[in-house]
Amino acid sequence: MKCSICGGKAALKMRHHHLQLCKDHFLEWIPQQTERFIKKYRMFTHSDHILVAVSGGKDSLSLWDVLCRLGYTADGLYINLGIDGGFEYSSQSRQFTQQFAAQRGLKLHIVNVEEDYGSSIPDLARSSHRGQEKPCAVCGVSKRHIMNRLARDLGYSVLATGHNLDDEAAVLFGNTLEWKIDPLTRQGPVLEEKDGLSRKVKPFCRFYERETAAYALLRGIPYVYDECPFAEGSRSIYYKELLNRLETGRPGAKLIFYLEFLKAKEAGAFSTAAFPEEAGLSPCPGCGQPTSTNGLCSFCRMVGKSEIPAS
Amino acid sequence: MKCSICGGKAALKMRHHHLQLCKDHFLEWIPQQTERFIKKYRMFTHSDHILVAVSGGKDSLSLWDVLCRLGYTADGLYINLGIDGGFEYSSQSRQFTQQFAAQRGLKLHIVNVEEDYGSSIPDLARSSHRGQEKPCAVCGVSKRHIMNRLARDLGYSVLATGHNLDDEAAVLFGNTLEWKIDPLTRQGPVLEEKDGLSRKVKPFCRFYERETAAYALLRGIPYVYDECPFAEGSRSIYYKELLNRLETGRPGAKLIFYLEFLKAKEAGAFSTAAFPEEAGLSPCPGCGQPTSTNGLCSFCRMVGKSEIPAS
């Protein structure tokens, strides 16, 4: 297998692009493509201050690496969720993240959920009606809240996450299987700033998971290999498995599914007129972030429910 | 396992409906539900003359049986495609269909493709650019053409086909995976009469395949068990397998996928303004059926291409 560019030994074959690249050309290709997506979807420019949400995994660390290589001003945000899972998941992922930032002299903000809110995510979940079975819903609400709070309080103009194509296709697949038109049509590489919620972008949304993993490996970025211990058996992993089967039968199927959706959306295929968003948003009296409820937002209620005052 | 109605021995469990029924109640439930779908989607009334497309399989024979039990005026149309596949597929399915009609004194029209057009479907496919690998595309075009011709020439007001939920979900899945908005939004239990094309309805579109199979078995309707020999390896079978995996993990997933799509469509979720249908249709100079081309329709060109004059 030869590199499509230099004829050297190819390290990765990307059947969906009819492209195979050697290590060096692959490590060039990823930033080139990322830059192309950033421009195509008008994610940000070199005058933006970017906050990258980093988990210590391959996607977010690779994204941070690529953004720095491309010369963007990007600081990191690590949220310590307090998840152990028998192998100190949070502690390990924090170490990989801190090591990455320290080696490159990058600025990293760390939020410790237990210190700031009195309980770790698993503890918050245990005391909330949302998390009786799995803490994933509680974790999602908390991460969104904290990312928005940091981006707003520290004046970042855009929040970047490491979601890859497999992540995006799985979310789209889930919403499509039940034709949830409102969340379906809101999905995309960019979520505009709205009602005080940060502008959010996903520069890696067109890379397959194996491409971001290959980037981290070939670039020598140490990252936490294990999935979050609570992810096992989750619906999104189930959808990813189904999409992987589809991809095996038809290379590129996932990319087509996601890109054709974006094209259809752009061309005006979906009308949300009949599916009004929830009632207007108003600032939560607890934290100031927008909420569709009359009182406290989900996050503040969740923290309040476990009788811990919001920070 | 007890019948939800009478407490007798249940023959079938329908987890998605939280319902399990004995043989007698299941054989009542299928026509009741069919009647409900016919009314809900305004398919036809007792004053309509219905032409049922029968293939000799479980779905179409069960549909014909149910329509007769419900007191509708329904004649049959069998199209002899001339497919052998090593086990005389067409010949077997014709026999099952003729036997069904004769035992009930029902009117059955038989069209023999080879007699009417000079070549069987496999032969037509071999001489057409559409059917170099598989005759399925040629077969689809031919069946649509012949069904429309018969319904129009013999004055039937509606054409009913035995498509079940598994068929419909697979088509929807295929169109959704590539976001083909125009065919996507045209799918539904009823296709209105248009430009001389017959009104088409699918009264079994909400029944799982195993339900129509159970109906045929419990009702003692002999039918051709084997799939068409050309179906193996087809994309629709591949999609059905994926959807079956989804259904195994979440009973009712297929039904939700189809019904929520219909609901979203009804509520105006899709805008086809940006996806205009192909240029206006005009009558084909060969057969009079509408076509989007300037000259002969696909069917006439196909038959012409193999140098057989259109009937």
Coordinates of C-alpha atoms in Angstrom, one line a residue:
Chain A
M1 CA 0.0 0.0 0.0
K2 CA 1.7 3.2 -1.2
C3 CA 1.1 6.8 -0.2
S4 CA -1.1 8.5 -2.9
I5 CA 1.2 11.6 -2.7
C6 CA 4.8 10.4 -2.4
G7 CA 4.6 6.7 -3.2
G8 CA 6.2 5.9 0.2
K9 CA 4.8 3.3 2.6
A10 CA 1.2 4.3 3.4
A11 CA 0.1 4.3 7.1
L12 CA -3.6 4.7 6.6
K13 CA -6.1 3.9 3.8
M14 CA -9.2 6.1 3.6
R15 CA -11.4 4.1 1.2
H16 CA -14.2 6.7 1.3
H17 CA -11.7 9.3 -0.1
H18 CA -9.9 6.9 -2.4
L19 CA -6.8 8.1 -0.5
Q20 CA -3.9 6.4 1.3
L21 CA -1.2 8.3 3.0
C22 CA 2.2 7.8 4.7
K23 CA 2.7 9.0 8.2
D24 CA 4.1 12.4 7.2
H25 CA 1.5 13.2 4.6
F26 CA -1.3 12.0 6.9
L27 CA 0.0 14.3 9.7
E28 CA -0.1 17.2 7.1
W29 CA -3.5 16.1 5.7
I30 CA -5.4 16.3 9.0
P31 CA -4.6 20.0 9.7
Q32 CA -5.1 20.9 6.0
Q33 CA -8.6 19.3 6.1
T34 CA -9.4 20.9 9.5
E35 CA -8.5 24.3 8.1
R36 CA -10.7 23.6 5.1
F37 CA -13.7 22.7 7.4
I38 CA -13.0 25.8 9.6
K39 CA -13.3 28.0 6.6
K40 CA -16.1 26.2 4.8
Y41 CA -18.4 26.3 7.9
R42 CA -17.1 29.8 9.0
M43 CA -16.2 28.4 12.4
F44 CA -13.7 31.1 13.6
T45 CA -10.8 33.2 12.4
H46 CA -7.3 34.0 13.7
S47 CA -8.7 36.9 15.7
D48 CA -11.0 34.6 17.8
H49 CA -10.1 33.4 21.3
I50 CA -11.0 29.7 21.3
L51 CA -11.7 27.6 24.3
V52 CA -11.2 23.9 23.5
A53 CA -13.1 21.4 25.7
V54 CA -10.5 18.7 26.4
S55 CA -11.3 15.4 28.0
G56 CA -7.9 13.7 27.7
G57 CA -9.1 11.5 24.8
K58 CA -7.8 11.2 21.3
D59 CA -10.3 13.6 19.7
S60 CA -10.0 16.6 21.9
L61 CA -6.2 16.5 22.4
S62 CA -5.7 16.0 18.6
L63 CA -8.0 19.0 18.0
W64 CA -6.1 21.2 20.4
D65 CA -2.9 20.1 18.8
V66 CA -4.1 20.8 15.3
L67 CA -5.6 24.2 16.2
C68 CA -2.2 25.2 17.7
R69 CA -0.3 23.9 14.6
L70 CA -2.7 26.1 12.5
G71 CA -1.7 29.1 14.6
Y72 CA -5.1 29.7 16.3
T73 CA -5.3 31.1 19.8
A74 CA -6.7 28.2 21.7
D75 CA -6.8 27.5 25.4
G76 CA -8.0 24.3 27.0
L77 CA -10.8 23.5 29.5
Y78 CA -10.7 20.3 31.4
I79 CA -13.7 19.4 33.6
N80 CA -12.9 16.9 36.3
L81 CA -16.0 14.9 36.6
G82 CA -14.8 12.7 39.5
I83 CA -15.4 9.4 37.6
D84 CA -13.3 6.5 38.8
G85 CA -14.8 3.3 37.3
G86 CA -12.1 1.1 38.9
F87 CA -9.3 2.6 36.9
E88 CA -9.3 6.3 38.0
Y89 CA -10.8 7.4 34.7
S90 CA -11.0 11.1 35.6
S91 CA -7.6 11.2 37.3
Q92 CA -5.9 9.5 34.3
S93 CA -7.5 11.8 31.7
R94 CA -6.6 14.9 33.8
Q95 CA -3.0 13.8 33.8
F96 CA -2.9 13.3 30.1
T97 CA -4.4 16.7 29.5
Q98 CA -2.1 18.5 32.0
Q99 CA 0.9 16.8 30.5
F100 CA -0.1 17.8 27.0
A101 CA -0.6 21.4 28.0
A102 CA 2.6 21.6 30.1
Q103 CA 4.8 20.2 27.3
R104 CA 3.5 22.8 24.9
G105 CA 3.2 25.7 27.3
L106 CA -0.5 26.0 26.7
K107 CA -3.1 27.6 29.0
L108 CA -5.4 25.0 30.6
H109 CA -8.4 25.8 32.8
I110 CA -9.4 23.0 35.2
V111 CA -12.9 22.9 36.8
N112 CA -13.3 20.3 39.5
V113 CA -17.0 19.5 39.8
E114 CA -16.8 18.1 43.3
E115 CA -14.9 21.2 44.5
D116 CA -17.2 23.7 42.8
Y117 CA -20.5 21.9 43.4
G118 CA -19.9 19.7 46.4
S119 CA -20.5 16.3 44.6
S120 CA -18.8 14.4 41.8
I121 CA -20.9 13.5 38.7
P122 CA -21.7 10.0 39.9
D123 CA -22.8 11.4 43.3
L124 CA -24.9 14.1 41.7
A125 CA -26.5 11.4 39.5
R126 CA -27.3 9.2 42.4
S127 CA -29.2 12.0 44.1
S128 CA -31.0 13.1 41.0
H129 CA -34.0 11.6 39.3
R130 CA -32.2 12.0 36.0
G131 CA -29.4 9.6 36.9
Q132 CA -30.9 6.6 38.6
E133 CA -29.5 4.2 36.0
K134 CA -26.7 6.0 34.4
P135 CA -25.0 9.4 35.1
C136 CA -24.8 10.2 31.4
A137 CA -27.7 12.7 31.3
V138 CA -26.5 14.4 34.5
C139 CA -23.0 14.5 33.0
G140 CA -24.2 16.0 29.7
V141 CA -26.2 18.8 31.5
S142 CA -23.3 19.5 33.8
K143 CA -20.6 19.7 31.0
R144 CA -22.8 22.0 28.9
H145 CA -23.4 24.2 31.9
I146 CA -19.8 24.4 32.9
M147 CA -18.4 24.9 29.3
N148 CA -20.9 27.8 28.8
R149 CA -20.0 29.3 32.2
L150 CA -16.3 29.3 31.5
A151 CA -16.5 30.5 27.9
R152 CA -18.8 33.4 29.0
D153 CA -17.0 34.3 32.3
L154 CA -13.5 34.2 30.7
G155 CA -14.6 36.0 27.5
Y156 CA -13.9 33.3 24.9
S157 CA -15.6 34.0 21.6
V158 CA -16.0 30.4 20.6
L159 CA -16.1 26.9 22.2
A160 CA -14.6 24.1 20.2
T161 CA -15.3 20.4 20.9
G162 CA -13.6 17.3 19.5
H163 CA -16.8 15.6 18.2
N164 CA -15.8 13.4 15.2
L165 CA -17.9 12.0 12.4
D166 CA -18.8 8.9 14.3
D167 CA -20.2 11.0 17.1
E168 CA -22.1 13.3 14.8
A169 CA -23.5 10.5 12.7
A170 CA -24.7 8.6 15.8
V171 CA -26.6 11.6 17.1
L172 CA -28.1 12.3 13.7
F173 CA -29.0 8.6 13.4
G174 CA -30.7 8.6 16.8
N175 CA -32.8 11.7 16.0
T176 CA -33.6 10.4 12.6
L177 CA -34.9 7.0 13.8
E178 CA -37.5 8.9 15.8
W179 CA -37.8 11.9 13.4
K180 CA -37.1 14.4 16.2
I181 CA -37.3 17.3 13.8
D182 CA -36.3 20.1 16.2
P183 CA -33.0 18.6 17.5
L184 CA -32.4 17.1 14.0
T185 CA -32.4 20.4 12.3
R186 CA -30.3 22.1 15.0
Q187 CA -27.4 19.7 14.4
G188 CA -24.5 21.0 12.5
P189 CA -20.8 21.9 12.6
V190 CA -21.6 25.3 14.1
L191 CA -24.2 26.2 16.8
E192 CA -24.5 30.0 16.7
E193 CA -24.3 32.0 19.9
K194 CA -27.8 32.5 21.3
D195 CA -29.4 33.9 24.4
G196 CA -26.1 34.1 26.1
L197 CA -25.1 30.5 25.2
S198 CA -21.6 30.3 23.7
R199 CA -21.0 29.8 20.0
K200 CA -20.0 26.1 19.6
V201 CA -18.0 24.6 16.8
K202 CA -16.9 21.0 15.9
P203 CA -13.8 21.3 13.6
F204 CA -13.4 17.5 13.5
C205 CA -17.0 16.7 12.5
R206 CA -15.9 15.2 9.1
F207 CA -13.1 13.0 10.4
Y208 CA -13.8 9.3 11.1
E209 CA -12.9 8.2 14.6
R210 CA -10.1 6.0 13.2
E211 CA -8.6 9.1 11.6
T212 CA -8.5 11.1 14.8
A213 CA -7.1 8.0 16.6
A214 CA -4.5 7.6 13.9
Y215 CA -3.5 11.2 14.2
A216 CA -3.0 11.0 18.0
L217 CA -1.0 7.8 17.6
L218 CA 1.2 9.0 14.7
R219 CA 1.7 12.4 16.3
G220 CA 2.8 10.7 19.5
I221 CA 0.1 12.3 21.7
P222 CA -0.5 10.2 24.8
Y223 CA -4.3 10.0 25.6
V224 CA -6.6 8.0 27.8
Y225 CA -7.5 4.9 25.7
D226 CA -10.4 3.7 27.8
E227 CA -13.9 4.9 27.1
C228 CA -15.8 6.5 30.1
P229 CA -16.8 3.4 32.2
F230 CA -20.4 4.6 32.1
A231 CA -20.5 4.6 28.3
E232 CA -20.9 0.8 28.0
G233 CA -24.3 -0.2 26.8
S234 CA -25.3 3.4 26.0
R235 CA -27.6 4.1 23.1
S236 CA -24.9 6.1 21.2
I237 CA -22.5 3.2 21.3
Y238 CA -25.3 1.0 20.0
Y239 CA -26.0 3.4 17.1
K240 CA -22.2 3.6 16.4
E241 CA -22.1 -0.2 16.1
L242 CA -25.0 -0.2 13.6
L243 CA -23.4 2.6 11.6
N244 CA -20.1 0.6 11.6
R245 CA -21.9 -2.3 10.1
L246 CA -23.4 0.0 7.4
E247 CA -19.9 1.4 6.8
T248 CA -18.4 -2.0 6.4
G249 CA -20.9 -2.9 3.7
R250 CA -20.5 0.5 2.0
P251 CA -17.4 2.5 2.7
G252 CA -18.3 6.2 3.1
A253 CA -21.9 5.5 4.1
K254 CA -21.4 7.4 7.4
L255 CA -19.9 10.4 5.7
I256 CA -22.6 10.5 3.0
F257 CA -25.3 10.2 5.7
Y258 CA -23.9 13.3 7.6
L259 CA -22.9 15.4 4.6
E260 CA -26.1 14.8 2.6
F261 CA -28.0 15.8 5.7
L262 CA -26.1 19.1 6.0
K263 CA -26.6 19.7 2.2
A264 CA -30.4 19.0 2.5
K265 CA -30.6 21.3 5.6
E266 CA -28.7 24.0 3.8
A267 CA -31.0 23.7 0.7
G268 CA -34.0 24.2 3.0
A269 CA -35.4 20.7 3.1
F270 CA -36.6 21.0 6.6
S271 CA -39.3 23.3 7.8
T272 CA -39.3 23.9 11.5
A273 CA -42.3 26.2 11.3
A274 CA -44.5 23.4 12.5
F275 CA -42.1 22.5 15.3
P276 CA -41.6 25.6 17.3
E277 CA -38.8 25.5 19.7
E278 CA -39.7 25.4 23.3
A279 CA -41.1 28.6 24.9
G280 CA -38.7 31.5 24.8
L281 CA -35.6 31.3 27.0
S282 CA -35.1 33.5 30.0
P283 CA -32.1 33.7 32.3
C284 CA -32.0 31.2 35.2
P285 CA -32.2 33.1 38.5
G286 CA -29.5 30.7 39.9
C287 CA -26.7 30.9 37.3
G288 CA -27.8 33.4 34.7
Q289 CA -27.7 30.9 31.8
P290 CA -30.7 30.7 29.6
T291 CA -33.4 28.2 30.5
S292 CA -36.9 27.4 29.0
T293 CA -38.3 26.8 32.5
N294 CA -39.8 29.6 34.6
G295 CA -37.5 29.0 37.5
L296 CA -34.1 27.4 37.9
C297 CA -32.4 25.7 35.0
S298 CA -31.9 21.9 34.9
F299 CA -28.4 22.2 36.2
C300 CA -29.3 24.4 39.2
R301 CA -32.3 22.3 40.0
M302 CA -30.1 19.2 39.8
V303 CA -27.5 20.7 42.2
G304 CA -30.2 22.1 44.4
K305 CA -32.0 18.8 44.5
S306 CA -29.0 17.2 46.1
E307 CA -29.1 20.1 48.5
I308 CA -25.8 21.7 47.4
P309 CA -25.9 25.4 46.8
A310 CA -25.0 26.5 43.3
S311 CA -21.6 28.2 43.1
Chain B
M1 CA -48.3 -16.9 27.1
K2 CA -52.0 -16.0 27.2
C3 CA -54.2 -14.2 24.8
S4 CA -54.7 -10.6 25.9
I5 CA -58.4 -10.8 25.0
C6 CA -59.6 -14.3 26.0
G7 CA -56.9 -15.7 28.1
G8 CA -56.5 -18.7 25.8
K9 CA -53.2 -19.9 24.4
A10 CA -51.5 -17.0 22.6
A11 CA -50.1 -17.7 19.1
L12 CA -48.3 -14.5 18.6
K13 CA -46.7 -11.9 20.8
M14 CA -46.5 -8.3 19.5
R15 CA -44.1 -6.7 21.9
H16 CA -44.4 -3.3 20.2
H17 CA -48.1 -3.3 20.9
H18 CA -47.9 -5.0 24.3
L19 CA -50.3 -7.5 22.8
Q20 CA -50.4 -11.2 22.5
L21 CA -53.2 -13.0 20.8
C22 CA -54.6 -16.5 20.2
K23 CA -55.1 -17.8 16.7
D24 CA -58.8 -16.7 16.5
H25 CA -58.2 -13.3 17.9
F26 CA -55.2 -12.7 15.8
L27 CA -57.2 -13.6 12.7
E28 CA -59.8 -11.0 13.7
W29 CA -57.2 -8.4 14.7
I30 CA -55.5 -8.3 11.3
P31 CA -58.7 -7.3 9.4
Q32 CA -59.8 -4.9 12.1
Q33 CA -56.4 -3.1 12.0
T34 CA -56.4 -3.2 8.2
E35 CA -59.9 -1.5 8.2
R36 CA -58.6 1.1 10.6
F37 CA -55.6 1.9 8.4
I38 CA -57.8 2.0 5.2
K39 CA -60.0 4.6 7.0
K40 CA -57.2 6.5 8.7
Y41 CA -55.3 7.1 5.5
R42 CA -58.5 7.4 3.4
M43 CA -57.3 4.6 1.0
F44 CA -60.7 3.6 -0.6
T45 CA -64.3 2.9 0.2
H46 CA -66.8 0.1 -0.5
S47 CA -67.7 1.8 -3.8
D48 CA -64.2 1.5 -5.2
H49 CA -63.1 -1.1 -7.6
I50 CA -59.7 -2.3 -6.3
L51 CA -57.0 -4.1 -8.2
V52 CA -54.7 -6.0 -5.9
A53 CA -51.2 -6.8 -7.2
V54 CA -50.6 -10.4 -6.2
S55 CA -47.2 -12.1 -6.4
G56 CA -48.1 -15.4 -4.8
G57 CA -46.3 -14.4 -1.6
K58 CA -47.7 -14.1 1.9
D59 CA -48.2 -10.4 1.9
S60 CA -50.3 -9.9 -1.3
L61 CA -52.4 -13.1 -0.8
S62 CA -53.1 -12.2 2.8
L63 CA -54.0 -8.7 1.7
W64 CA -56.4 -10.0 -1.0
D65 CA -57.9 -12.3 1.6
V66 CA -58.4 -9.6 4.1
L67 CA -59.9 -7.1 1.6
C68 CA -62.5 -9.8 0.6
R69 CA -63.3 -10.6 4.2
L70 CA -63.9 -6.9 4.8
G71 CA -66.4 -6.9 1.9
Y72 CA -64.4 -4.8 -0.6
T73 CA -64.6 -5.4 -4.3
A74 CA -61.1 -6.5 -5.1
D75 CA -59.8 -8.4 -8.2
G76 CA -56.3 -9.7 -8.5
L77 CA -53.5 -9.0 -11.0
Y78 CA -50.7 -11.5 -11.3
I79 CA -47.7 -10.6 -13.5
N80 CA -45.8 -13.6 -14.8
L81 CA -42.2 -12.3 -14.9
G82 CA -40.7 -15.5 -16.3
I83 CA -38.2 -16.0 -13.4
D84 CA -37.0 -19.5 -12.8
G85 CA -34.0 -19.4 -10.5
G86 CA -33.7 -23.2 -10.4
F87 CA -37.0 -23.8 -8.7
E88 CA -39.5 -22.3 -11.2
Y89 CA -40.2 -19.3 -9.0
S90 CA -42.7 -17.6 -11.3
S91 CA -44.5 -20.8 -12.2
Q92 CA -44.8 -21.8 -8.5
S93 CA -46.1 -18.3 -7.5
R94 CA -48.6 -18.3 -10.3
Q95 CA -50.0 -21.6 -9.2
F96 CA -50.4 -20.4 -5.6
T97 CA -52.2 -17.3 -6.9
Q98 CA -54.5 -19.1 -9.3
Q99 CA -55.4 -21.7 -6.7
F100 CA -56.2 -18.9 -4.2
A101 CA -58.4 -17.1 -6.7
A102 CA -60.2 -20.3 -7.9
Q103 CA -61.0 -21.6 -4.4
R104 CA -62.7 -18.3 -3.6
G105 CA -64.2 -17.6 -7.0
L106 CA -62.3 -14.4 -7.3
K107 CA -61.4 -12.6 -10.6
L108 CA -57.7 -12.8 -11.5
H109 CA -56.0 -11.0 -14.4
I110 CA -52.8 -12.6 -15.6
V111 CA -50.2 -10.7 -17.6
N112 CA -47.4 -12.8 -19.1
V113 CA -44.4 -10.6 -19.8
E114 CA -42.9 -12.9 -22.3
E115 CA -46.1 -13.3 -24.3
D116 CA -46.9 -9.6 -24.2
Y117 CA -43.4 -8.2 -24.7
G118 CA -41.5 -11.0 -26.3
S119 CA -39.0 -11.5 -23.5
S120 CA -39.1 -12.6 -19.8
I121 CA -37.8 -10.2 -17.2
P122 CA -34.3 -11.9 -17.0
D123 CA -34.0 -11.7 -20.8
L124 CA -35.1 -8.1 -20.9
A125 CA -32.5 -7.4 -18.2
R126 CA -29.8 -9.1 -20.1
S127 CA -30.3 -6.9 -23.2
S128 CA -30.8 -3.7 -21.2
H129 CA -28.1 -1.4 -19.7
R130 CA -30.2 -1.3 -16.5
G131 CA -29.9 -5.0 -15.8
Q132 CA -26.4 -6.0 -16.4
E133 CA -25.9 -7.2 -12.9
K134 CA -29.4 -7.8 -11.5
P135 CA -32.8 -7.7 -13.2
C136 CA -34.3 -5.9 -10.2
A137 CA -34.4 -2.4 -11.7
V138 CA -35.8 -3.7 -15.0
C139 CA -38.4 -5.8 -13.0
G140 CA -39.4 -2.7 -11.0
V141 CA -40.0 -0.5 -14.0
S142 CA -41.9 -3.3 -15.8
K143 CA -44.2 -4.1 -12.9
R144 CA -45.0 -0.4 -12.3
H145 CA -45.7 -0.1 -16.1
I146 CA -47.9 -3.1 -16.3
M147 CA -49.8 -2.4 -13.0
N148 CA -50.6 1.1 -14.2
R149 CA -51.6 -0.2 -17.7
L150 CA -54.0 -2.8 -16.3
A151 CA -55.6 -0.5 -13.7
R152 CA -56.2 2.2 -16.3
D153 CA -57.3 0.0 -19.2
L154 CA -59.7 -2.0 -17.0
G155 CA -61.0 1.0 -15.1
Y156 CA -60.0 0.2 -11.5
S157 CA -60.1 3.2 -9.3
V158 CA -57.2 2.1 -7.0
L159 CA -54.3 -0.3 -7.1
A160 CA -53.4 -2.0 -3.8
T161 CA -50.0 -3.6 -3.0
G162 CA -49.0 -5.9 -0.2
H163 CA -46.0 -3.8 1.0
N164 CA -45.5 -4.4 4.8
L165 CA -43.8 -2.3 7.4
D166 CA -40.5 -4.1 6.8
D167 CA -40.6 -3.1 3.1
E168 CA -41.6 0.5 3.8
A169 CA -39.1 1.0 6.6
A170 CA -36.3 -0.4 4.4
V171 CA -37.2 2.0 1.6
L172 CA -37.4 4.9 4.0
F173 CA -34.1 3.9 5.6
G174 CA -32.4 3.8 2.2
N175 CA -33.6 7.2 1.2
T176 CA -32.8 8.7 4.6
L177 CA -29.2 7.4 4.6
E178 CA -28.6 9.5 1.6
W179 CA -31.2 12.2 2.4
K180 CA -32.9 11.8 -1.0
I181 CA -35.5 14.4 -0.1
D182 CA -37.8 14.1 -3.2
P183 CA -38.4 10.3 -3.0
L184 CA -38.3 10.5 0.8
T185 CA -41.2 12.9 1.0
R186 CA -43.2 11.1 -1.6
Q187 CA -43.3 7.9 0.5
G188 CA -46.5 7.1 2.3
P189 CA -49.5 4.7 2.6
V190 CA -51.2 6.4 -0.3
L191 CA -49.9 7.7 -3.6
E192 CA -52.5 9.9 -5.2
E193 CA -53.5 9.5 -8.9
K194 CA -51.4 11.8 -10.9
D195 CA -50.9 12.5 -14.6
G196 CA -52.7 9.3 -15.6
L197 CA -50.8 7.2 -13.0
S198 CA -53.1 5.0 -10.9
R199 CA -53.9 5.8 -7.3
K200 CA -51.8 3.4 -5.2
V201 CA -52.4 2.3 -1.6
K202 CA -50.6 0.0 0.9
P203 CA -53.1 -1.2 3.4
F204 CA -50.5 -3.5 5.2
C205 CA -47.9 -0.8 5.6
R206 CA -48.2 -0.9 9.4
F207 CA -47.9 -4.7 9.8
Y208 CA -44.5 -6.3 10.5
E209 CA -43.5 -9.0 8.0
R210 CA -43.9 -11.6 10.7
E211 CA -47.5 -10.6 11.3
T212 CA -48.4 -11.0 7.6
A213 CA -46.6 -14.3 7.5
A214 CA -48.4 -15.4 10.7
Y215 CA -51.7 -14.4 9.1
A216 CA -51.1 -16.5 6.0
L217 CA -50.0 -19.5 8.0
L218 CA -52.8 -19.4 10.6
R219 CA -55.4 -18.7 8.0
G220 CA -54.1 -21.6 6.0
I221 CA -53.2 -19.7 2.8
P222 CA -50.6 -21.6 0.8
Y223 CA -48.0 -19.2 -0.6
V224 CA -44.5 -19.3 -2.2
Y225 CA -42.1 -19.4 0.7
D226 CA -38.9 -18.6 -1.2
E227 CA -37.9 -15.0 -1.9
C228 CA -37.3 -14.1 -5.6
P229 CA -33.9 -15.7 -6.5
F230 CA -32.6 -12.3 -7.5
A231 CA -33.3 -10.7 -4.2
E232 CA -30.3 -12.2 -2.5
G233 CA -27.6 -9.6 -1.8
S234 CA -29.9 -6.7 -2.7
R235 CA -29.6 -3.4 -0.9
S236 CA -33.2 -3.7 0.5
I237 CA -32.4 -7.0 2.1
Y238 CA -29.3 -5.5 3.6
Y239 CA -31.3 -2.6 5.0
K240 CA -33.9 -5.0 6.4
E241 CA -31.2 -6.9 8.3
L242 CA -29.9 -3.7 9.8
L243 CA -33.4 -2.7 10.8
N244 CA -33.9 -6.1 12.3
R245 CA -30.9 -5.6 14.5
L246 CA -32.3 -2.3 15.6
E247 CA -35.7 -3.9 16.3
T248 CA -34.1 -6.7 18.4
G249 CA -32.5 -4.1 20.6
R250 CA -35.6 -1.9 20.8
P251 CA -38.9 -3.6 20.0
G252 CA -41.1 -1.2 18.0
A253 CA -38.1 0.7 16.6
K254 CA -39.2 0.0 13.0
L255 CA -42.8 1.1 13.6
I256 CA -41.7 4.2 15.4
F257 CA -39.3 5.0 12.5
Y258 CA -42.1 4.8 9.9
L259 CA -44.9 6.3 11.9
E260 CA -42.9 9.2 13.2
F261 CA -41.8 9.9 9.7
L262 CA -45.4 10.0 8.5
K263 CA -46.3 12.3 11.4
A264 CA -43.4 14.7 10.7
K265 CA -44.4 14.8 7.0
E266 CA -48.0 15.4 7.9
A267 CA -47.0 18.2 10.2
G268 CA -45.0 19.9 7.4
A269 CA -41.5 19.1 8.5
F270 CA -40.3 18.7 4.9
S271 CA -40.1 21.4 2.4
T272 CA -39.8 20.2 -1.2
A273 CA -39.7 23.7 -2.6
A274 CA -36.0 23.5 -2.9
F275 CA -36.2 20.1 -4.5
P276 CA -38.5 20.5 -7.5
E277 CA -39.7 17.3 -9.0
E278 CA -38.3 16.4 -12.3
A279 CA -39.6 18.4 -15.3
G280 CA -43.3 18.1 -16.0
L281 CA -44.6 14.8 -17.2
S282 CA -46.0 14.2 -20.6
P283 CA -47.6 11.1 -22.2
C284 CA -45.1 8.6 -23.7
P285 CA -45.7 8.3 -27.5
G286 CA -45.3 4.5 -27.1
C287 CA -47.7 3.6 -24.3
G288 CA -49.5 6.8 -23.2
Q289 CA -48.2 6.5 -19.6
P290 CA -46.6 9.7 -18.2
T291 CA -42.9 10.1 -18.6
S292 CA -40.4 12.9 -17.7
T293 CA -38.4 12.3 -20.8
N294 CA -39.2 14.0 -24.1
G295 CA -39.6 10.7 -26.0
L296 CA -40.4 7.2 -25.0
C297 CA -40.7 6.2 -21.4
S298 CA -38.1 4.0 -19.6
F299 CA -40.2 0.9 -20.2
C300 CA -40.8 1.5 -23.9
R301 CA -37.1 2.3 -24.4
M302 CA -36.2 -0.8 -22.5
V303 CA -38.5 -3.0 -24.6
G304 CA -37.4 -1.1 -27.7
K305 CA -33.8 -1.5 -26.9
S306 CA -34.1 -5.3 -27.0
E307 CA -35.8 -4.7 -30.4
I308 CA -39.2 -5.9 -29.4
P309 CA -42.1 -3.6 -30.4
A310 CA -44.2 -2.3 -27.5
S311 CA -47.6 -4.0 -27.2

